[in-house]
Coordinates of C-alpha atoms in Angstrom, one line a residue:
M1 CA -30.3 291.2 -20.3
R2 CA -28.3 292.5 -23.2
Q3 CA -27.8 296.2 -23.6
S4 CA -28.8 296.1 -27.2
L5 CA -32.1 294.3 -26.4
R6 CA -32.7 296.9 -23.6
I7 CA -32.3 299.9 -26.0
L8 CA -34.6 298.2 -28.4
L9 CA -37.4 297.6 -25.9
N10 CA -37.1 301.1 -24.0
G11 CA -40.7 302.7 -24.2
V12 CA -41.5 300.6 -27.0
V13 CA -45.1 299.4 -26.1
D14 CA -48.0 302.1 -26.3
Y15 CA -50.7 300.5 -24.4
A16 CA -54.0 300.2 -26.4
G17 CA -56.1 298.1 -23.8
L18 CA -59.3 300.1 -25.1
F19 CA -58.9 298.5 -28.5
P20 CA -59.9 295.0 -29.8
P21 CA -59.0 292.1 -28.8
A22 CA -58.6 293.4 -25.2
K23 CA -61.4 296.4 -25.6
L24 CA -61.5 297.1 -22.1
E25 CA -63.7 299.8 -20.5
L26 CA -62.1 303.2 -19.9
E27 CA -61.5 302.9 -16.3
P28 CA -60.2 299.2 -16.2
A29 CA -57.5 300.0 -19.0
L30 CA -56.4 303.3 -17.2
R31 CA -56.1 301.2 -13.8
A32 CA -54.2 298.5 -15.8
Y33 CA -52.0 301.0 -17.4
A34 CA -51.2 303.0 -13.9
A35 CA -50.5 299.3 -12.6
H36 CA -48.0 298.6 -15.4
R37 CA -46.2 301.9 -14.6
R38 CA -45.6 300.2 -11.3
T39 CA -43.9 297.2 -12.3
A40 CA -40.1 296.1 -13.1
E41 CA -40.7 296.1 -16.8
A42 CA -42.2 299.6 -16.7
W43 CA -39.1 300.9 -18.6
M44 CA -40.8 299.1 -21.8
L45 CA -43.8 301.1 -21.5
G46 CA -44.9 304.0 -23.8
H47 CA -48.0 306.1 -24.2
F48 CA -51.6 305.3 -23.4
V49 CA -53.4 304.9 -26.6
L50 CA -56.8 306.9 -26.3
P51 CA -59.5 307.8 -29.1
A52 CA -59.3 311.8 -29.0
A53 CA -62.9 312.1 -28.5
R54 CA -62.6 310.3 -25.1
L55 CA -60.2 312.8 -23.7
P56 CA -62.7 314.4 -21.4
E57 CA -63.6 311.1 -19.8
V58 CA -60.2 310.7 -18.6
T59 CA -60.2 313.8 -16.1
P60 CA -62.3 311.9 -13.2
H61 CA -59.4 309.6 -12.9
Y62 CA -56.3 311.8 -13.0
R63 CA -55.6 312.7 -9.3
E64 CA -56.3 309.0 -8.1
L65 CA -54.4 307.0 -10.6
F66 CA -51.5 309.3 -11.9
S67 CA -50.7 312.3 -9.5
A68 CA -48.3 310.3 -7.8
V69 CA -46.4 309.0 -11.0
G70 CA -46.3 312.4 -12.7
S71 CA -48.4 313.0 -16.1
L72 CA -50.3 310.6 -17.8
P73 CA -48.7 310.4 -21.7
L74 CA -51.0 309.9 -24.2
V75 CA -51.3 309.0 -28.0
L76 CA -54.6 310.3 -29.3
I77 CA -56.3 308.6 -32.0
A78 CA -57.8 311.0 -34.6
P79 CA -61.4 310.3 -36.0
G80 CA -59.9 311.4 -39.5
G81 CA -62.3 311.9 -42.1
A82 CA -62.9 310.0 -45.7
E83 CA -62.3 313.0 -47.4
R84 CA -59.7 315.9 -47.1
G85 CA -61.7 318.8 -45.5
E86 CA -63.7 316.7 -43.0
W87 CA -60.1 315.2 -41.8
L88 CA -58.7 318.7 -41.2
D89 CA -61.7 320.1 -39.5
A90 CA -61.8 317.2 -37.3
F91 CA -58.2 317.5 -36.5
R92 CA -58.6 321.1 -35.8
R93 CA -61.6 320.4 -33.4
D94 CA -59.6 317.7 -31.7
L95 CA -56.6 320.2 -31.0
Q96 CA -58.9 322.9 -29.7
M97 CA -60.3 320.4 -27.3
V98 CA -56.9 319.1 -26.1
A99 CA -55.8 322.8 -25.8
S100 CA -58.7 323.6 -23.7
L101 CA -58.4 320.6 -21.5
R102 CA -54.8 321.3 -21.1
A103 CA -55.4 325.1 -19.9
A104 CA -57.6 323.6 -16.8
P105 CA -56.1 323.6 -13.5
G106 CA -54.8 320.2 -12.2
H107 CA -54.7 318.2 -15.2
H108 CA -52.1 315.2 -15.5
F109 CA -51.9 314.3 -19.1
T110 CA -49.3 315.1 -21.8
A111 CA -51.2 314.9 -25.2
N112 CA -48.7 316.1 -28.0
A113 CA -49.2 312.9 -30.3
F114 CA -51.9 312.0 -32.8
E115 CA -52.3 309.0 -35.2
A116 CA -54.8 309.1 -38.0
R117 CA -56.0 307.1 -41.0
L118 CA -55.2 309.4 -44.2
P119 CA -58.4 310.5 -45.8
A120 CA -59.5 308.1 -48.5
D121 CA -59.7 310.8 -51.2
V122 CA -56.1 311.7 -50.7
L123 CA -54.9 308.0 -51.0
A124 CA -57.0 307.5 -54.0
Q125 CA -55.0 309.9 -55.8
G126 CA -51.9 307.8 -55.3
E127 CA -49.5 310.9 -55.4
A128 CA -46.9 311.9 -52.9
G129 CA -47.9 315.4 -53.6
A130 CA -51.3 314.9 -52.5
V131 CA -50.3 313.6 -49.1
R132 CA -47.7 316.3 -48.9
E133 CA -50.2 318.9 -49.3
L134 CA -52.6 317.5 -46.7
L135 CA -49.9 317.3 -44.1
D136 CA -48.6 321.0 -45.0
E137 CA -52.1 322.0 -44.2
A138 CA -52.3 319.8 -41.0
K139 CA -48.9 321.4 -39.9
A140 CA -50.7 325.1 -40.2
V141 CA -53.4 323.9 -38.0
A142 CA -51.0 322.6 -35.6
D143 CA -49.0 325.7 -35.5
D144 CA -52.0 327.8 -35.3
S145 CA -53.1 325.9 -32.0
G146 CA -50.1 326.7 -30.2
M147 CA -49.5 322.9 -29.3
A148 CA -45.8 322.5 -29.8
P149 CA -43.7 320.5 -30.1
F150 CA -46.2 318.2 -31.9
Q151 CA -46.0 314.6 -33.3
M152 CA -48.2 312.8 -35.7
A153 CA -48.3 309.6 -37.4
V154 CA -50.3 308.8 -40.4
E155 CA -51.6 305.2 -41.8
A156 CA -52.4 304.5 -45.2
T157 CA -54.7 301.3 -45.1
V158 CA -56.1 300.2 -48.3
P159 CA -57.8 296.9 -49.2
E160 CA -55.8 296.7 -52.2
G161 CA -53.0 298.1 -54.1
F162 CA -51.0 298.3 -50.9
A163 CA -47.5 299.1 -52.6
D164 CA -48.5 301.9 -54.7
V165 CA -50.6 303.6 -52.0
A166 CA -47.9 303.1 -49.2
T167 CA -44.9 304.1 -51.4
A168 CA -46.8 307.4 -52.4
A169 CA -47.7 308.1 -48.8
I170 CA -44.1 307.8 -47.5
A171 CA -42.9 309.7 -50.3
G172 CA -45.5 312.5 -49.3
L173 CA -44.1 312.2 -45.9
A174 CA -40.4 312.6 -47.1
E175 CA -41.5 315.5 -49.2
H176 CA -43.3 317.3 -46.4
R177 CA -40.3 316.5 -44.1
A178 CA -37.7 318.3 -46.7
G179 CA -39.9 321.3 -46.7
G180 CA -40.9 322.0 -43.2
D181 CA -40.0 324.2 -40.2
W182 CA -39.6 321.9 -37.2
A183 CA -40.0 324.5 -34.6
T184 CA -43.5 323.4 -33.7
W185 CA -44.1 320.4 -35.6
Q186 CA -41.9 317.3 -35.6
P187 CA -41.7 315.4 -38.8
P188 CA -44.6 312.8 -39.3
S189 CA -44.2 309.2 -39.1
F190 CA -45.7 306.4 -41.1
K191 CA -47.8 304.0 -39.2
L192 CA -48.0 300.4 -40.3
R193 CA -50.9 297.9 -39.5
C194 CA -49.6 294.6 -38.9
G195 CA -52.8 292.8 -38.1
G196 CA -56.3 293.0 -36.9
A197 CA -59.5 291.0 -36.7
D198 CA -59.1 288.5 -39.5
A199 CA -56.5 286.9 -41.7
A200 CA -56.8 289.4 -44.4
A201 CA -55.6 292.2 -41.9
F202 CA -52.2 290.6 -41.8
P203 CA -50.1 292.1 -44.6
P204 CA -47.4 289.5 -46.0
A205 CA -43.7 289.6 -44.9
D206 CA -42.9 290.9 -48.5
Q207 CA -45.4 294.2 -47.8
V208 CA -43.9 295.0 -44.4
A209 CA -40.6 294.8 -46.1
L210 CA -41.4 297.1 -48.9
A211 CA -42.8 299.7 -46.1
L212 CA -39.5 299.3 -43.8
D213 CA -37.3 299.6 -47.1
A214 CA -39.3 302.7 -48.2
C215 CA -39.4 304.5 -45.0
A216 CA -35.6 303.8 -44.6
A217 CA -34.8 305.2 -48.0
D218 CA -36.5 308.4 -47.4
A219 CA -35.5 308.7 -43.8
V220 CA -39.2 308.6 -42.6
P221 CA -40.1 307.3 -39.3
I222 CA -42.0 304.4 -38.5
K223 CA -44.7 303.1 -36.2
F224 CA -46.2 299.8 -35.9
T225 CA -49.9 298.8 -34.6
A226 CA -52.1 295.9 -34.4
G227 CA -51.5 292.1 -34.3
L228 CA -48.1 292.4 -32.7
H229 CA -48.8 290.4 -29.3
H230 CA -46.0 288.1 -29.5
P231 CA -42.4 288.3 -29.8
L232 CA -41.9 286.0 -32.4
R233 CA -43.6 285.2 -35.8
R234 CA -46.3 282.3 -35.2
W235 CA -49.2 280.6 -36.9
D236 CA -52.3 281.4 -35.3
E237 CA -54.9 278.5 -35.7
P238 CA -58.1 280.5 -35.1
L239 CA -57.3 283.4 -37.3
G240 CA -55.9 280.9 -39.9
A241 CA -53.0 283.4 -40.3
W242 CA -49.2 284.1 -39.9
M243 CA -48.8 286.8 -36.9
H244 CA -45.8 289.0 -37.2
G245 CA -43.6 289.1 -34.1
F246 CA -42.9 292.7 -32.4
L247 CA -39.3 291.5 -32.6
N248 CA -39.1 290.5 -35.9
V249 CA -40.6 293.9 -37.2
L250 CA -38.4 296.1 -34.6
V251 CA -35.3 294.1 -35.8
A252 CA -36.1 294.1 -39.6
A253 CA -36.9 298.1 -39.0
C254 CA -33.2 298.3 -37.6
L255 CA -31.8 296.4 -40.3
A256 CA -33.5 298.8 -42.7
H257 CA -32.9 302.1 -41.0
G258 CA -29.3 301.4 -39.5
A259 CA -27.7 299.1 -42.1
R260 CA -29.7 299.9 -45.3
A261 CA -30.3 296.1 -45.6
S262 CA -31.7 294.6 -48.7
R263 CA -35.3 293.9 -49.1
R264 CA -34.3 290.0 -49.3
T265 CA -32.8 290.2 -45.9
L266 CA -35.7 292.1 -44.2
V267 CA -38.2 289.3 -45.4
D268 CA -35.8 286.8 -43.7
A269 CA -35.9 288.6 -40.7
L270 CA -39.8 289.1 -40.8
L271 CA -39.7 285.3 -41.3
R272 CA -37.7 283.9 -38.3
E273 CA -39.8 281.9 -35.6
E274 CA -36.6 281.4 -33.2
H275 CA -35.1 284.2 -31.2
P276 CA -31.4 283.0 -31.6
A277 CA -31.5 284.2 -35.1
F278 CA -31.2 287.6 -33.4
E279 CA -27.8 288.1 -31.5
F280 CA -28.6 290.7 -29.1
R281 CA -25.0 291.7 -27.7
D282 CA -24.1 294.7 -25.3
D283 CA -22.4 296.4 -28.1
Q284 CA -24.5 295.4 -31.0
L285 CA -27.4 293.6 -32.7
R286 CA -26.4 291.1 -35.3
V287 CA -28.4 289.2 -37.6
G288 CA -26.2 287.0 -40.0
E289 CA -23.6 289.4 -41.3
T290 CA -25.8 292.5 -40.6
V291 CA -24.9 294.5 -37.6
V292 CA -26.2 297.7 -35.9
S293 CA -24.3 298.9 -33.3
A294 CA -25.9 299.6 -29.7
D295 CA -25.2 303.5 -30.3
G296 CA -26.8 303.4 -33.8
L297 CA -29.9 301.4 -32.3
A298 CA -30.2 304.4 -29.4
V299 CA -30.5 306.8 -32.4
L300 CA -32.9 304.8 -34.5
R301 CA -35.2 304.3 -31.5
G302 CA -35.1 307.9 -30.7
E303 CA -35.8 309.3 -34.2
R304 CA -36.9 306.5 -36.4
I305 CA -38.5 303.5 -34.9
L306 CA -41.2 304.5 -32.7
G307 CA -42.3 301.3 -31.2
F308 CA -45.7 299.8 -31.6
G309 CA -49.4 299.9 -30.1
S310 CA -50.5 296.6 -28.1
C311 CA -53.8 296.1 -26.3
S312 CA -51.9 294.1 -23.9
F313 CA -48.7 294.9 -22.0
D314 CA -48.7 291.4 -20.0
E315 CA -48.5 289.3 -22.8
P316 CA -45.4 290.7 -24.5
R317 CA -43.2 291.0 -21.4
G318 CA -44.6 287.5 -20.1
E319 CA -43.5 285.9 -23.4
L320 CA -40.3 287.7 -23.5
R321 CA -39.5 286.3 -19.9
G322 CA -40.6 282.9 -21.1
L323 CA -38.0 283.1 -24.0
G324 CA -35.4 284.0 -21.2
L325 CA -35.0 287.3 -22.8
L326 CA -36.2 289.6 -19.6

């Protein structure tokens, strides 16, 4: 395996077996994650994705499944809320619950990462300042909780007007980042939804490229979720939709953040259906004439490109093997 691909895929898959389409029960999902931690490809595995409200349910499984392999790293999905006050109150309650459980003896989880959809009333304003103000308040809540260091990814999901809403959300993230004290609160990232239960949930390549370009321009980290079951873009007949490939979006993100590639170049990378279009070498990733060094990829994966959530780990690694990339 080429070093640049190893860097790109290191810890890249957050396992979301509780979520559709897998939609496992909690115990089977935890057992699957624990089993994945013992495989040869465990280096590709990131966090276990868990709705925040279900954290107490994990307690009975700590000792059996995770005491031998160390802590259980969690990404908690916050319930959010339709309006700003509701969103902040729910966030405060979740942090109090996490702090209480962390204080209990014998816990084996690490929960310092939250993901949440931005509230509808904030998104409806379509202004960077509204997003920045919400995040400033969320940071104050996190600081008061004593849960440091802390990470958060926020999602701007809207049925229409994606370009304006996403651009405002990313600009708000950038403004918050510029004015923050990062002793307890790491700069939040933008979470981009790449699919879902029906064809309408899969954003076209130009929308994905827009988000990648905006994040790169404002130095905002990005994470991906939903619909990224396969390495490469493909047509899904039952859905009647083009599904994005996780290699496509990860490579395009690297080109955006690492080489400030044009929007057209990003769209081209997102539309590729064959992996030889991406040249993974030991010292660099090359796509056409655009190059990102292996050292640059390591920095990007550590600071800017946070990976993706997937309800399956077997599918991504199995298809990578089928392509001869693992």
